[in-house]
Coordinates of C-alpha atoms (C1' of nucleotides) in Angstrom, one line a residue:
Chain I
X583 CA 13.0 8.7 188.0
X584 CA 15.3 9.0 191.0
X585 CA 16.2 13.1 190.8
X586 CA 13.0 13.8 189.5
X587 CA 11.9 13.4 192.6
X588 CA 14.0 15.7 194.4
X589 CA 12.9 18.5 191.8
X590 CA 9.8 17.7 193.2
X591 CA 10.8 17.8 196.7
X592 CA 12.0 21.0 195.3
X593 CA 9.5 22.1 193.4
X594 CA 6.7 21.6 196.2
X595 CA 8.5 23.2 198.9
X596 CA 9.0 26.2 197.5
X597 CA 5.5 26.4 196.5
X598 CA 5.1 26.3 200.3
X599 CA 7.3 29.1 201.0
X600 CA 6.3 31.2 198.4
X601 CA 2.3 30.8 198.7
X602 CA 3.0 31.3 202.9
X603 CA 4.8 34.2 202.2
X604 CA 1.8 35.6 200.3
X605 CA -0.5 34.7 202.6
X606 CA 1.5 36.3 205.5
X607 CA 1.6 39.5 203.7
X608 CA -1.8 39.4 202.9
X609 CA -3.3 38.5 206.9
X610 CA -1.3 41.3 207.9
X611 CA -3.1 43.9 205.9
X612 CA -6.6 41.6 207.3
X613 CA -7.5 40.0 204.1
X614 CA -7.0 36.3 203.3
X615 CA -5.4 34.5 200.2
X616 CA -8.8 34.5 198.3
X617 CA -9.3 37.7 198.9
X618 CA -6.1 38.6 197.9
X619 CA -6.7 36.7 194.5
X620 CA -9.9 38.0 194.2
X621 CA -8.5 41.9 194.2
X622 CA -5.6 40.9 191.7
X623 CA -7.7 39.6 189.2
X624 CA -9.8 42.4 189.1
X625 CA -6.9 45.0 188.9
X626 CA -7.3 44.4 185.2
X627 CA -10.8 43.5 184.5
X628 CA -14.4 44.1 185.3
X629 CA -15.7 40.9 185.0
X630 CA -19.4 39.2 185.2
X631 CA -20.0 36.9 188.3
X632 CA -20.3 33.8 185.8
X633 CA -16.8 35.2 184.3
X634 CA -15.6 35.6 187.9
X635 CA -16.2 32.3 188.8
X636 CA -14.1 30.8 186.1
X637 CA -11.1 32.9 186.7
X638 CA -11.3 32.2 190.4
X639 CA -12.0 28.1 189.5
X640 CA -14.8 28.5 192.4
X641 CA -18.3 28.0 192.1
X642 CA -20.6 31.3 191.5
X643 CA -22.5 30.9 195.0
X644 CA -18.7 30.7 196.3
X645 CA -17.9 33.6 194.1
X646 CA -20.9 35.4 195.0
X647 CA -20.2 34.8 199.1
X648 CA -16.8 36.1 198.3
X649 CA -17.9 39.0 196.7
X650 CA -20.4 39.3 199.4
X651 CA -17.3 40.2 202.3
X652 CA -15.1 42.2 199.5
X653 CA -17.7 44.1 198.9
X654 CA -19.1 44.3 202.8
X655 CA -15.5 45.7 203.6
X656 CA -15.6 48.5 200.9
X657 CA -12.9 46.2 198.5
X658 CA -15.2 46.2 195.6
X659 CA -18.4 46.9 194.0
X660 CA -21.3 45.1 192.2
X661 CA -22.4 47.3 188.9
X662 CA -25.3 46.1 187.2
X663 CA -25.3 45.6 183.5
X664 CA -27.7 47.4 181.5
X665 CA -26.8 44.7 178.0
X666 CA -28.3 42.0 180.5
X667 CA -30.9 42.7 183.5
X668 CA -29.4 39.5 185.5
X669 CA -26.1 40.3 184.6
X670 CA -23.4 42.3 187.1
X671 CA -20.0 43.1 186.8
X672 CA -17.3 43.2 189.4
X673 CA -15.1 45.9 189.8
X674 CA -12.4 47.4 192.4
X675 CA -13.3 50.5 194.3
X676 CA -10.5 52.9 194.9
X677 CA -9.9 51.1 198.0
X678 CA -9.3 47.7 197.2
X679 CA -7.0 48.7 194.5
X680 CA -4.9 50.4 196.9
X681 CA -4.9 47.4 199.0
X682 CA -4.0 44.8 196.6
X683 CA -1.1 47.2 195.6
X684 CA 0.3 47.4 199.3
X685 CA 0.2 43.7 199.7
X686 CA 1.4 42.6 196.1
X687 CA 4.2 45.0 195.9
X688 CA 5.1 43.7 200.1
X689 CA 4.9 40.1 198.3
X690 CA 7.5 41.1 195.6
X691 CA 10.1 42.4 198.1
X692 CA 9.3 39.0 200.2
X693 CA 10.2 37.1 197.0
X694 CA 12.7 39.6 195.2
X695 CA 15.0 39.0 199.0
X696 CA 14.3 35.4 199.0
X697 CA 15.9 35.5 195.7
X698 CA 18.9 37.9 197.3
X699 CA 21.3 34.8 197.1
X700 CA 21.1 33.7 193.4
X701 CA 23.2 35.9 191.5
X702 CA 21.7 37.8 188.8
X703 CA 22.4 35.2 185.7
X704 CA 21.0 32.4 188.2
X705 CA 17.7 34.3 188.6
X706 CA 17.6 34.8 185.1
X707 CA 18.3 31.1 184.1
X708 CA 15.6 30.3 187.0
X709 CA 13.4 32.7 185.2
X710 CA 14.0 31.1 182.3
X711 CA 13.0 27.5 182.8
X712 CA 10.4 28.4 185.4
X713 CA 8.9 30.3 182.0
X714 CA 9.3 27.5 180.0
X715 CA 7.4 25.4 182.4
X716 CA 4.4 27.6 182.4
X717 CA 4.1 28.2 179.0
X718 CA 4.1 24.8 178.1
X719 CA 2.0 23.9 180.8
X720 CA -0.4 26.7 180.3
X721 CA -1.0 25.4 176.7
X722 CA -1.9 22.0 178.1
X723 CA -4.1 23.0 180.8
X724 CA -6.4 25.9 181.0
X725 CA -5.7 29.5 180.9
X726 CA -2.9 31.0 183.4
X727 CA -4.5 34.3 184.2
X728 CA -2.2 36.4 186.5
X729 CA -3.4 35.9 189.7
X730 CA -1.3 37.9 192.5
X731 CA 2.4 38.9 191.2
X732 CA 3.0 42.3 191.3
X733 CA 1.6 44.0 188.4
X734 CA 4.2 45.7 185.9
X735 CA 3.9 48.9 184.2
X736 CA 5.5 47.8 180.9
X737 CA 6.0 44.5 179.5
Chain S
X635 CA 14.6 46.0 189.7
X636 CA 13.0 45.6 187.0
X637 CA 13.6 41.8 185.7
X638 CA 13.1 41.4 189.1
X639 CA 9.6 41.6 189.0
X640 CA 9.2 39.4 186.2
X641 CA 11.2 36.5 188.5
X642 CA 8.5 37.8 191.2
X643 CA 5.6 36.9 188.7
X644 CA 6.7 33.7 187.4
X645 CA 7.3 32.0 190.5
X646 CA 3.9 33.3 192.2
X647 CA 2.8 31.6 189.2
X648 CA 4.0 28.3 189.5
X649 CA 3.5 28.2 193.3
X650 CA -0.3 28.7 192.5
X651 CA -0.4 25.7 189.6
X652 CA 2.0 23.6 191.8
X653 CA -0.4 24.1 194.6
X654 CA -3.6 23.8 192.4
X655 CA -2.1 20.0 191.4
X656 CA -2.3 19.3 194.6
X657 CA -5.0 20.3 196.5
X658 CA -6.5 18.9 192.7
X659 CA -5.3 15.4 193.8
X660 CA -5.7 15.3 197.3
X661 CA -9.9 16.4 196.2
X662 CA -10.0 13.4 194.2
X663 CA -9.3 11.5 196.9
X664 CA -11.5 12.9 199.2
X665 CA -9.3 15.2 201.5
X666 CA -8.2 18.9 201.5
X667 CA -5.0 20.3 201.6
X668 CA -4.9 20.7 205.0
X669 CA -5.6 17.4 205.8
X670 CA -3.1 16.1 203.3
X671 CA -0.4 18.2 205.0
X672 CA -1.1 16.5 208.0
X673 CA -0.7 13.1 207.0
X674 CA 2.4 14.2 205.1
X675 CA 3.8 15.5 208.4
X676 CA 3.0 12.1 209.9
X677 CA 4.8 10.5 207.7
X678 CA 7.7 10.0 209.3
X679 CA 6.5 11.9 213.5
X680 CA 4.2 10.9 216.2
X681 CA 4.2 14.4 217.5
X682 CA 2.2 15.9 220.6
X683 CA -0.9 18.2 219.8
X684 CA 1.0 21.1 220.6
X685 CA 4.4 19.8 218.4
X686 CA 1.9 19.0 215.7
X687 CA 0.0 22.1 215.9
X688 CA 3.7 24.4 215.3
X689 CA 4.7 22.2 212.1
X690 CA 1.3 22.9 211.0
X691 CA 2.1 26.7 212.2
X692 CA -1.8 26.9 213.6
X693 CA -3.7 26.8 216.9
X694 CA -3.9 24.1 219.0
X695 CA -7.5 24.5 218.7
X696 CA -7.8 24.4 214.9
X697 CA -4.9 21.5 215.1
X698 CA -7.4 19.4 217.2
X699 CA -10.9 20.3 215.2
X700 CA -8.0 18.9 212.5
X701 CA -7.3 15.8 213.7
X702 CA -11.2 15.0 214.9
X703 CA -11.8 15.0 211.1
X704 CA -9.1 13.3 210.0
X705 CA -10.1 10.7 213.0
X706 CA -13.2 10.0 212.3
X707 CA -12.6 9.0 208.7
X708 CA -10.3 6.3 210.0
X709 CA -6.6 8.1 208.7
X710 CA -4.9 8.9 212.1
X711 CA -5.4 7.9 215.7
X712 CA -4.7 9.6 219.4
X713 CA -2.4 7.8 221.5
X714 CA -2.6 8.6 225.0
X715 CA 0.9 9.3 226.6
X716 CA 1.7 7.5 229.6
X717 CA 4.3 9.9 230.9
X718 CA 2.2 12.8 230.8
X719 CA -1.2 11.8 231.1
X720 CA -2.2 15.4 230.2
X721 CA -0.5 14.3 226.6
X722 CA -1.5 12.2 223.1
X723 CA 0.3 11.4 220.4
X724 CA -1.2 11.8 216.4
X725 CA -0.2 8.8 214.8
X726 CA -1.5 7.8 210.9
X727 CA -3.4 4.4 210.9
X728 CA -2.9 2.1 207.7
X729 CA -5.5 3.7 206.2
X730 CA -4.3 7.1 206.3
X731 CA -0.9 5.8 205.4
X732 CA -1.7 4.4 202.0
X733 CA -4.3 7.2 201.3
X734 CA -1.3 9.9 201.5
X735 CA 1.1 7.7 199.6
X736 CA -1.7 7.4 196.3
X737 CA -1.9 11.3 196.4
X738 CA 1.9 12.3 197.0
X739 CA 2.5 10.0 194.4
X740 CA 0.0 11.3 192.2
X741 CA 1.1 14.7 192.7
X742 CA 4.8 14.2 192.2
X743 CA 4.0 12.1 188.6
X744 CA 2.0 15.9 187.7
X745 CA 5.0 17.9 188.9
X746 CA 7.1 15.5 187.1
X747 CA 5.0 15.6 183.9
X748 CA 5.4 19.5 184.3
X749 CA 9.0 19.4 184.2
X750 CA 9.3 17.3 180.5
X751 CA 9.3 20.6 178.4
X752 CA 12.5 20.6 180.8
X753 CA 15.6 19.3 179.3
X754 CA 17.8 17.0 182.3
X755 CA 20.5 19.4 181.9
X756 CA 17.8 22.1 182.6
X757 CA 15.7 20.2 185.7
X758 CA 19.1 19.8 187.1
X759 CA 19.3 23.7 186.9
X760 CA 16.1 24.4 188.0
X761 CA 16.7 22.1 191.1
X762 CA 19.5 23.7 191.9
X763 CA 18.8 27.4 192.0
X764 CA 15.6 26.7 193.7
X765 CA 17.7 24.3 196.4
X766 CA 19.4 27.5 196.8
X767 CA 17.0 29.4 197.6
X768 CA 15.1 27.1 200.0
X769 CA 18.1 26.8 202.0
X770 CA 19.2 30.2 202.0
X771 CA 14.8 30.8 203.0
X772 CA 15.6 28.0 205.8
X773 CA 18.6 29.6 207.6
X774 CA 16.9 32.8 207.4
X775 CA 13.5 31.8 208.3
X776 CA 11.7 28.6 210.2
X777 CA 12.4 25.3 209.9
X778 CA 11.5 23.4 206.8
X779 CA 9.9 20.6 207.7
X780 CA 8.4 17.9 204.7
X781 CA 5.2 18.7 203.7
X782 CA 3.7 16.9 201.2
X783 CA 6.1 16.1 198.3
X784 CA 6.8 12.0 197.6
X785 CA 9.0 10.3 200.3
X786 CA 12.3 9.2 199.0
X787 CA 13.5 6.0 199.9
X788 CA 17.4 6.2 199.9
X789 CA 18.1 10.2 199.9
Chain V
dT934 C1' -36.7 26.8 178.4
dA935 C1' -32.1 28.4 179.4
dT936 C1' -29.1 31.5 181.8
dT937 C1' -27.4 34.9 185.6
dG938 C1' -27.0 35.5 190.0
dT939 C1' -28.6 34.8 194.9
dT940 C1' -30.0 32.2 198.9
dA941 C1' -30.4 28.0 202.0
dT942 C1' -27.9 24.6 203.9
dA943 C1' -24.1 21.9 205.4
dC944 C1' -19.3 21.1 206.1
dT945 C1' -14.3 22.3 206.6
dC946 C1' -10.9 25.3 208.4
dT947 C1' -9.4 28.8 211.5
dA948 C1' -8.8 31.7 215.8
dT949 C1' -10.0 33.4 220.6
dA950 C1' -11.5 32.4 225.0
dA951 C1' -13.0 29.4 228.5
dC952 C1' -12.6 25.0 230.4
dT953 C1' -10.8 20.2 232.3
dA954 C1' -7.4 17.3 233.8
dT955 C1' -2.8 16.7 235.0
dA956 C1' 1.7 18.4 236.4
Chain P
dT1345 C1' 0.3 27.9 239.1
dA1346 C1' 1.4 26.2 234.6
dT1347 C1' 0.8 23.1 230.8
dA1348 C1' -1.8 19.8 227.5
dG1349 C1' -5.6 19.3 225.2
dT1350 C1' -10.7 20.0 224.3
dT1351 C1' -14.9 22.6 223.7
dA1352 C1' -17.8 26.7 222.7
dT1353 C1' -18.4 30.1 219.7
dA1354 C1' -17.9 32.9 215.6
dG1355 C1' -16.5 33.8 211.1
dA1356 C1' -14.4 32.7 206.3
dG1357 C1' -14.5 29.7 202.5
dT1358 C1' -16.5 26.1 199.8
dA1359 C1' -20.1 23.1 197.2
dT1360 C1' -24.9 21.4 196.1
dA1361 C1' -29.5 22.4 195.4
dA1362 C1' -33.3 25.3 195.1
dC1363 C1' -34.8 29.7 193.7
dA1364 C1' -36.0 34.5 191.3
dA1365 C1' -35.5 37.4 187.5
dT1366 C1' -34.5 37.9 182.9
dA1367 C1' -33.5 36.2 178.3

DNA sequence: TATTGTTATACTCTATAACTATA
DNA sequence: TATAGTTATAGAGTATAACAATA
């Protein structure tokens, strides 16, 4: 109960630094964090507004506004479904997937220094528990989609 | 480089779901992050405007339109300086005192459910690497001024 | 009737620029 | 003149409720 708390101390501040070091990355290439989200979860799927909504954990009149600017500033597109009249799906234009790579793969040098100090079997124990953590966490709560990490070719 | 990346994914990820418990709690109690990071940061200050608005690291402007909000639903109050009549000081009320003790705690019971999977062997680990790395990020970088993780009592 | 998406409205959060009062 | 803080304005982001079109 009593160093528990510090690995939340922990736990929470590095959240902090991590999500502020996105963020930075992302404001100077002029787009916010949502945006930012928004672009990396589309870098692998062309999703329906209603689907859209659920990934992003927003509301669809939020997800709709938000597709609104992306797609105002030439990010994405709207491409009607011809299965469904009502339906659209979401997709990156050439554009916006070449600006979620700039400011994802910035964000993975940002984190890959901060990391500098560990030596390479402390970043892989980190790795490791920081893993273990998700995945059990993942299987409690909802789905962890991948949200803004820089995408890898293999895996 | 390569294992590298992975480290880069898996703690974007747990800075999002670390955050999302947060800003989760804090909603069910009726305030935003933001707000919750200010009476975090209040915790233990009575800064000026202008010290308040750099450990929130925004405007002046926004700081105040921050503290109007958080003002009128009773959590902080403006104390007028009497050195500098030009100055106030942003001090929590009762109110807003208890209300970010219920959600820090709140939070840190989620963070600390998160960490079970966790052996103690393992959070001790975790805590430590990431310690690290904050400190390392803190010499480099800014200050790193307490957000909004649980106030310890001894420490 | 139910579902998909948009629109209207209202509020929070943020920055820039202009302002007031004090120093 | 310079500094502390507020206000005016504009825009992003969010939710709720009402709506249109399609199923």
């Amino acid at each position: 109960m009593t160093d528990e708390l510090d690995t939340v101390e922990a736990l929470a501040q590095i959240s902090f630094v991590v999500q502020g070091t996105l963020e930075h990355r992302a404001s100077e290439h002029g787009i916010s964090l949502v945006q930012t989200r928004l672009l990396a979860i589309l870098r692998d799927r062309k999703p329906t507004m209603n689907e859209l909504a659920l990934l992003l954990g927003l509301d669809k009149s939020s997800t709709s506004g938000l597709v609104d600017r992306a797609q105002r500033r030439g990010l994405v597109r709207r491409v009607p479904s011809q299965l469904d009249r009502r339906s659209v799906r979401v997709r990156l234009t050439e554009q916006g997937r070449l600006l979620v790579q700039v400011v994802t793969s910035a964000f993975a040098d940002d984190v890959a220094a901060m990391l500098e100090p560990l030596s390479a079997e402390g970043r892989a124990a980190l790795i490791g528990y920081v893993s273990e953590v998700l995945q059990a966490h993942t299987a409690t709560h909802g789905v962890q989609f991948r949200t803004t990490a820089t995408r890898q070719s293999g895996r």
